[in-house]
Short mmCIF file of N, CA and C and ligand atoms in Angstrom, two decimals:
data_model
loop_
_atom_site.label_atom_id
_atom_site.label_comp_id
_atom_site.label_asym_id
_atom_site.label_seq_id
_atom_site.Cartn_x
_atom_site.Cartn_y
_atom_site.Cartn_z
N UNK C 222 0.84 -1.20 0.00
CA UNK C 222 0.00 0.00 0.00
C UNK C 222 0.87 1.25 0.00
N UNK C 223 1.95 1.21 0.79
CA UNK C 223 2.85 2.36 0.85
C UNK C 223 3.70 2.45 -0.41
N UNK C 224 3.79 3.67 -0.97
CA UNK C 224 4.60 3.86 -2.18
C UNK C 224 5.71 4.85 -1.92
N UNK C 225 6.01 5.10 -0.66
CA UNK C 225 7.10 6.01 -0.34
C UNK C 225 8.44 5.32 -0.50
N UNK C 226 9.47 6.14 -0.71
CA UNK C 226 10.84 5.66 -0.76
C UNK C 226 11.66 6.47 0.23
N UNK C 227 12.31 5.84 1.20
CA UNK C 227 12.21 4.41 1.49
C UNK C 227 10.85 4.05 2.06
N UNK C 228 10.52 2.78 1.99
CA UNK C 228 9.22 2.33 2.43
C UNK C 228 8.99 2.62 3.92
N UNK C 229 7.78 3.01 4.25
CA UNK C 229 7.44 3.29 5.64
C UNK C 229 7.34 1.98 6.42
N UNK C 230 7.39 2.06 7.74
CA UNK C 230 7.24 0.85 8.56
C UNK C 230 5.92 0.17 8.24
N UNK C 231 5.94 -1.15 8.21
CA UNK C 231 4.73 -1.89 7.90
C UNK C 231 3.79 -1.90 9.10
N UNK C 232 2.56 -2.33 8.84
CA UNK C 232 1.53 -2.31 9.89
C UNK C 232 1.88 -3.24 11.04
N UNK C 233 2.69 -4.27 10.78
CA UNK C 233 3.03 -5.19 11.85
C UNK C 233 4.35 -4.82 12.53
N UNK C 234 4.87 -3.66 12.18
CA UNK C 234 6.08 -3.17 12.83
C UNK C 234 5.71 -2.37 14.08
N UNK C 235 6.57 -2.41 15.09
CA UNK C 235 6.31 -1.63 16.30
C UNK C 235 6.43 -0.14 15.99
N UNK C 236 6.98 0.15 14.83
CA UNK C 236 7.23 1.51 14.38
C UNK C 236 6.12 2.04 13.48
N UNK C 237 4.99 1.33 13.46
CA UNK C 237 3.96 1.59 12.45
C UNK C 237 3.46 3.03 12.44
N UNK C 238 3.50 3.71 13.59
CA UNK C 238 2.97 5.07 13.65
C UNK C 238 3.86 6.07 12.93
N UNK C 239 5.05 5.64 12.53
CA UNK C 239 5.96 6.53 11.81
C UNK C 239 5.62 6.63 10.33
N UNK C 240 4.66 5.84 9.88
CA UNK C 240 4.25 5.91 8.48
C UNK C 240 3.56 7.24 8.19
N UNK C 241 3.48 7.58 6.91
CA UNK C 241 2.88 8.86 6.53
C UNK C 241 1.36 8.83 6.66
N UNK C 242 0.81 9.97 7.00
CA UNK C 242 -0.64 10.13 6.98
C UNK C 242 -1.10 10.24 5.53
N UNK C 243 -2.12 9.50 5.19
CA UNK C 243 -2.69 9.65 3.85
C UNK C 243 -4.09 10.25 3.91
N UNK C 244 -4.72 10.17 5.07
CA UNK C 244 -6.05 10.77 5.23
C UNK C 244 -6.26 11.03 6.70
N UNK C 245 -6.88 12.17 7.01
CA UNK C 245 -7.15 12.49 8.40
C UNK C 245 -8.58 13.02 8.52
N UNK C 246 -9.28 12.50 9.48
CA UNK C 246 -10.66 12.92 9.72
C UNK C 246 -10.78 13.31 11.19
N UNK C 247 -10.18 14.43 11.57
CA UNK C 247 -10.17 14.82 12.99
C UNK C 247 -11.57 14.97 13.56
N UNK C 248 -12.52 15.37 12.71
CA UNK C 248 -13.88 15.53 13.21
C UNK C 248 -14.51 14.18 13.54
N UNK C 249 -13.94 13.11 12.95
CA UNK C 249 -14.42 11.77 13.28
C UNK C 249 -13.46 11.06 14.23
N UNK C 250 -12.30 11.68 14.49
CA UNK C 250 -11.39 11.16 15.49
C UNK C 250 -10.47 10.06 14.99
N UNK C 251 -10.21 9.98 13.67
CA UNK C 251 -9.30 8.95 13.20
C UNK C 251 -8.53 9.44 11.98
N UNK C 252 -7.43 8.73 11.71
CA UNK C 252 -6.65 9.04 10.53
C UNK C 252 -6.08 7.75 9.96
N UNK C 253 -5.75 7.80 8.69
CA UNK C 253 -5.26 6.61 7.99
C UNK C 253 -3.81 6.80 7.60
N UNK C 254 -2.98 5.82 7.92
CA UNK C 254 -1.58 5.85 7.52
C UNK C 254 -1.39 5.06 6.24
N UNK C 255 -0.27 5.33 5.56
CA UNK C 255 -0.06 4.71 4.25
C UNK C 255 0.21 3.21 4.36
N UNK C 256 0.45 2.71 5.56
CA UNK C 256 0.63 1.26 5.73
C UNK C 256 -0.69 0.58 6.05
N UNK C 257 -1.78 1.35 5.98
CA UNK C 257 -3.10 0.76 6.16
C UNK C 257 -3.61 0.79 7.58
N UNK C 258 -2.82 1.36 8.50
CA UNK C 258 -3.22 1.42 9.90
C UNK C 258 -4.17 2.60 10.11
N UNK C 259 -5.25 2.35 10.81
CA UNK C 259 -6.14 3.41 11.24
C UNK C 259 -5.74 3.84 12.64
N UNK C 260 -5.47 5.13 12.82
CA UNK C 260 -5.12 5.64 14.14
C UNK C 260 -6.28 6.46 14.68
N UNK C 261 -6.68 6.15 15.89
CA UNK C 261 -7.75 6.91 16.52
C UNK C 261 -7.17 7.94 17.46
N UNK C 262 -7.96 8.97 17.75
CA UNK C 262 -7.43 10.09 18.53
C UNK C 262 -7.10 9.71 19.96
N UNK C 263 -7.62 8.59 20.43
CA UNK C 263 -7.27 8.15 21.78
C UNK C 263 -5.99 7.31 21.76
N UNK C 264 -5.30 7.28 20.61
CA UNK C 264 -4.06 6.55 20.34
C UNK C 264 -4.30 5.05 20.12
N UNK C 265 -5.53 4.61 20.12
CA UNK C 265 -5.82 3.24 19.72
C UNK C 265 -5.61 3.10 18.22
N UNK C 266 -5.41 1.86 17.77
CA UNK C 266 -5.16 1.64 16.35
C UNK C 266 -5.90 0.40 15.87
N UNK C 267 -6.24 0.43 14.59
CA UNK C 267 -6.83 -0.74 13.96
C UNK C 267 -5.94 -1.12 12.78
N UNK C 268 -5.40 -2.33 12.84
CA UNK C 268 -4.48 -2.76 11.80
C UNK C 268 -5.26 -3.33 10.61
N UNK C 269 -4.62 -3.38 9.43
CA UNK C 269 -5.30 -3.85 8.22
C UNK C 269 -5.81 -5.28 8.36
N UNK C 270 -5.20 -6.08 9.21
CA UNK C 270 -5.65 -7.47 9.38
C UNK C 270 -6.75 -7.58 10.42
N UNK C 271 -7.23 -6.44 10.92
CA UNK C 271 -8.33 -6.45 11.87
C UNK C 271 -7.89 -6.44 13.32
N UNK C 272 -6.58 -6.53 13.55
CA UNK C 272 -6.08 -6.51 14.92
C UNK C 272 -6.26 -5.12 15.53
N UNK C 273 -6.64 -5.09 16.79
CA UNK C 273 -6.85 -3.82 17.47
C UNK C 273 -5.75 -3.58 18.48
N UNK C 274 -5.16 -2.39 18.44
CA UNK C 274 -4.13 -2.00 19.38
C UNK C 274 -4.77 -1.06 20.40
N UNK C 275 -4.64 -1.40 21.66
CA UNK C 275 -5.25 -0.58 22.70
C UNK C 275 -4.58 0.79 22.76
N UNK C 276 -5.32 1.80 23.19
CA UNK C 276 -4.74 3.14 23.34
C UNK C 276 -3.51 3.09 24.25
N UNK C 277 -2.53 3.88 23.92
CA UNK C 277 -1.27 3.83 24.65
C UNK C 277 -0.66 5.21 24.80
N UNK C 278 -1.41 6.13 25.35
CA UNK C 278 -0.89 7.47 25.60
C UNK C 278 0.37 7.37 26.45
N UNK C 279 1.35 8.18 26.14
CA UNK C 279 2.59 8.09 26.90
C UNK C 279 3.24 9.44 27.17
N UNK C 280 2.85 10.48 26.50
CA UNK C 280 3.56 11.74 26.60
C UNK C 280 3.00 12.65 27.71
N UNK C 281 3.26 12.26 28.93
CA UNK C 281 2.90 13.13 30.04
C UNK C 281 1.41 13.22 30.30
N UNK C 282 0.67 12.26 29.78
CA UNK C 282 -0.78 12.32 29.98
C UNK C 282 -1.23 11.24 30.96
N UNK C 283 -0.27 10.68 31.70
CA UNK C 283 -0.62 9.59 32.59
C UNK C 283 -1.01 10.06 33.98
N UNK C 284 -1.11 11.37 34.16
CA UNK C 284 -1.57 11.86 35.45
C UNK C 284 -3.08 11.89 35.47
N UNK C 285 -3.63 11.72 36.65
CA UNK C 285 -5.08 11.70 36.79
C UNK C 285 -5.63 13.12 36.78
N UNK C 286 -6.61 13.34 35.95
CA UNK C 286 -7.25 14.65 35.92
C UNK C 286 -8.39 14.63 36.93
N UNK C 287 -8.32 15.51 37.88
CA UNK C 287 -9.37 15.54 38.90
C UNK C 287 -10.44 16.55 38.53
N UNK C 288 -11.65 16.16 38.71
CA UNK C 288 -12.76 17.06 38.40
C UNK C 288 -12.82 18.18 39.43
N UNK C 289 -13.14 19.36 38.94
CA UNK C 289 -13.20 20.51 39.85
C UNK C 289 -14.46 20.43 40.72
ZN1 ZN F 431 4.56 5.40 3.21
#
């Protein structure tokens, strides 16, 4: 599916999120990478083979937000 040179990481690579965006639908909360991976805004992913990757936020968002 990917036609970049050099080829982007494949969907089964741990590096899959480094692939290029080919479509983004922020209003729907997802985007499509050129390796066929669907990325959701909660960082969950859906791979082309139907495998689901659980959300995995890591950049300083692991603190608990307390309601006012
Ligand atoms: Zn690519």
